[in-house]
Short mmCIF file of N, CA and C in Angstrom, two decimals:
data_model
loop_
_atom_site.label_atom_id
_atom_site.label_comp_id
_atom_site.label_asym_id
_atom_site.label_seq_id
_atom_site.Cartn_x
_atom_site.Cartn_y
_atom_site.Cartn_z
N UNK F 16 111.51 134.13 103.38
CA UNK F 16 110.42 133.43 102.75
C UNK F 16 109.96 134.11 101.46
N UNK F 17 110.26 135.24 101.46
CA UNK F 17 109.75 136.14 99.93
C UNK F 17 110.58 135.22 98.75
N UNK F 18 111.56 134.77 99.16
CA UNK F 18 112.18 134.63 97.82
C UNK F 18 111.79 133.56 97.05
N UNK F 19 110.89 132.69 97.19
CA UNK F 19 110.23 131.76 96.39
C UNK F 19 109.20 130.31 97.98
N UNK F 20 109.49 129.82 96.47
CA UNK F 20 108.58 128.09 97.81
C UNK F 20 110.27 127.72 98.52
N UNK F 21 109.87 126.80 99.56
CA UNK F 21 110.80 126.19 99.83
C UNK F 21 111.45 124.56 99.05
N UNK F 22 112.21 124.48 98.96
CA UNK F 22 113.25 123.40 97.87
C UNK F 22 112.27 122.15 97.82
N UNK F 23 112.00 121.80 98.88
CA UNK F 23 111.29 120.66 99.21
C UNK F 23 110.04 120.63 98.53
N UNK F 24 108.99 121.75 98.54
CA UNK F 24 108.03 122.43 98.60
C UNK F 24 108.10 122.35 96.92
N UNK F 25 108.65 122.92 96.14
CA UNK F 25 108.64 123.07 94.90
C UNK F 25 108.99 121.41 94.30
N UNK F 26 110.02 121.05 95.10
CA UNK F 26 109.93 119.49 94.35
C UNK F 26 109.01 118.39 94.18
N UNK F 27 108.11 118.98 95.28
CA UNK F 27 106.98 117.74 95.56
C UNK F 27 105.89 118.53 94.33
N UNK F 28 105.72 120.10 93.82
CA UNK F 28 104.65 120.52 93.38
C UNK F 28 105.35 119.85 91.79
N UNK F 29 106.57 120.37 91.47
CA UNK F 29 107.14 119.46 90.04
C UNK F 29 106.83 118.14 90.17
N UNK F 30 106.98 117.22 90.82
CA UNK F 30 106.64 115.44 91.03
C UNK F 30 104.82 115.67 90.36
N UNK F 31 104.11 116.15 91.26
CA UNK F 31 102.63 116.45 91.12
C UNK F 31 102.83 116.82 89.60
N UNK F 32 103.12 117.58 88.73
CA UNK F 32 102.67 118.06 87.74
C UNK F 32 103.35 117.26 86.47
N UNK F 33 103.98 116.34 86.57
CA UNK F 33 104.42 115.32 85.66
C UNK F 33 103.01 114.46 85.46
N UNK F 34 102.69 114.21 83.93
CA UNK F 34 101.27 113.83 83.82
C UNK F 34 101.35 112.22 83.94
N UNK F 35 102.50 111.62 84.31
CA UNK F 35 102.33 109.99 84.86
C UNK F 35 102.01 110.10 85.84
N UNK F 36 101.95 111.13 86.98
CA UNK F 36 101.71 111.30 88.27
C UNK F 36 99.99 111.56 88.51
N UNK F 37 99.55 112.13 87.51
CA UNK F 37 98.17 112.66 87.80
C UNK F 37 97.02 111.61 87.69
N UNK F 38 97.23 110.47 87.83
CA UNK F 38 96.50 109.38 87.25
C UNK F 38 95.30 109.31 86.03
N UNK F 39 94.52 108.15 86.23
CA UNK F 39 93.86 108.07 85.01
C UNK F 39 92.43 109.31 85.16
N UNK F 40 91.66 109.09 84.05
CA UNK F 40 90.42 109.83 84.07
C UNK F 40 89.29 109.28 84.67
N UNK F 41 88.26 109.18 84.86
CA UNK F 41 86.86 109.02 85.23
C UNK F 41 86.99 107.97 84.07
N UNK F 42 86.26 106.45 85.14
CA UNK F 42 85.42 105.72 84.13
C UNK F 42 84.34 104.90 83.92
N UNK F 43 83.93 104.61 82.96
CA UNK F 43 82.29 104.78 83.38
C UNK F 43 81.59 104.45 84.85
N UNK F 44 82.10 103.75 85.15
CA UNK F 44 81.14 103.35 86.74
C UNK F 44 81.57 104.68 87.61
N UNK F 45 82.47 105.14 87.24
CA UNK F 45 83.41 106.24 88.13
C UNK F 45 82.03 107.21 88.05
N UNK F 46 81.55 107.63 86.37
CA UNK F 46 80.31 108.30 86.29
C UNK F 46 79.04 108.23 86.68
N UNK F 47 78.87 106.57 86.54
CA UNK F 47 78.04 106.32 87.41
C UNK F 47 77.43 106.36 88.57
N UNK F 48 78.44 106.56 89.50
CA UNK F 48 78.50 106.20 91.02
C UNK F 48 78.45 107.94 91.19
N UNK F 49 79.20 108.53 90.34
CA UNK F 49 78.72 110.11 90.48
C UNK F 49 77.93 110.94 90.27
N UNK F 50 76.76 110.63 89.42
CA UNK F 50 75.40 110.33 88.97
C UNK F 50 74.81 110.28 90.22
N UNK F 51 74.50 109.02 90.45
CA UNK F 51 74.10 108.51 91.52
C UNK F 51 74.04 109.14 92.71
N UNK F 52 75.04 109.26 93.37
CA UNK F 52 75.51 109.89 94.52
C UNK F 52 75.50 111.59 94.64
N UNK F 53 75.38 112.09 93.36
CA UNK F 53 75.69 113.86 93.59
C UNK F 53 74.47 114.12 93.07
N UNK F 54 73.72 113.61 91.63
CA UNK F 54 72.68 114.09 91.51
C UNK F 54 70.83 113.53 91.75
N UNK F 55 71.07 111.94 91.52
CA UNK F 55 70.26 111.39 91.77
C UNK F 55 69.87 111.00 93.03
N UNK F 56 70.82 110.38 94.15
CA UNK F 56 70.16 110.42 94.82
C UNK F 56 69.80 111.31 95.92
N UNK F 57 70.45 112.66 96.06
CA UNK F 57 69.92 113.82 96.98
C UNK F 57 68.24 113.81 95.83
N UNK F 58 68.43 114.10 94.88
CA UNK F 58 67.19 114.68 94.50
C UNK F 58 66.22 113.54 94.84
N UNK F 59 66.29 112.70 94.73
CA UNK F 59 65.01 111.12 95.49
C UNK F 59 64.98 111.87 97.16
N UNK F 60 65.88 111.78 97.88
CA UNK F 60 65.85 112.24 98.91
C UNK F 60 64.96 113.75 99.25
N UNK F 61 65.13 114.31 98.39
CA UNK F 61 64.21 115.61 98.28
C UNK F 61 62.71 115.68 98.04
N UNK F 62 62.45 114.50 97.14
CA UNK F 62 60.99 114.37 96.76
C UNK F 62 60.75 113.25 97.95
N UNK F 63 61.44 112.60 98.54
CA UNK F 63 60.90 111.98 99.31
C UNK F 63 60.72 112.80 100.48
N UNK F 64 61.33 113.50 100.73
CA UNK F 64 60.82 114.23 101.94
C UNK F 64 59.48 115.51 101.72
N UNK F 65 59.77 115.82 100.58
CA UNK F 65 58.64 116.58 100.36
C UNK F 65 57.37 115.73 100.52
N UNK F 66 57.37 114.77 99.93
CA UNK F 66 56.06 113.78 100.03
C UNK F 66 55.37 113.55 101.06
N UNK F 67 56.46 112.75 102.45
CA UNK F 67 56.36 113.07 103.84
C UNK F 67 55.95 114.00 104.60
#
């Protein structure tokens, strides 16, 4: 096993790193919904419980 990945192992990490493989970027609703979900609404959730 020292002597590298296994054949298989390295072919699937080359497939992965071809940039047709990595798909597209974030778009806007993509930001949106991540907004939303990571920063806005824990923090509503936070003042709402503080309020409570």
């Amino acid at each position: 096993m020292a002597d590298g990945l296994q054949p298989e192992l390295e072919r699937r990490i080359a497939e992965l790193e071809t940039e047709s493989n990595q798909g597209g970027g974030f778009t806007a609703v993509d930001w949106i919904w991540l907004l939303l979900l990571g920063v806005i609404g824990p923090a509503a959730l936070l003042v709402w419980g503080w309020v409570t």
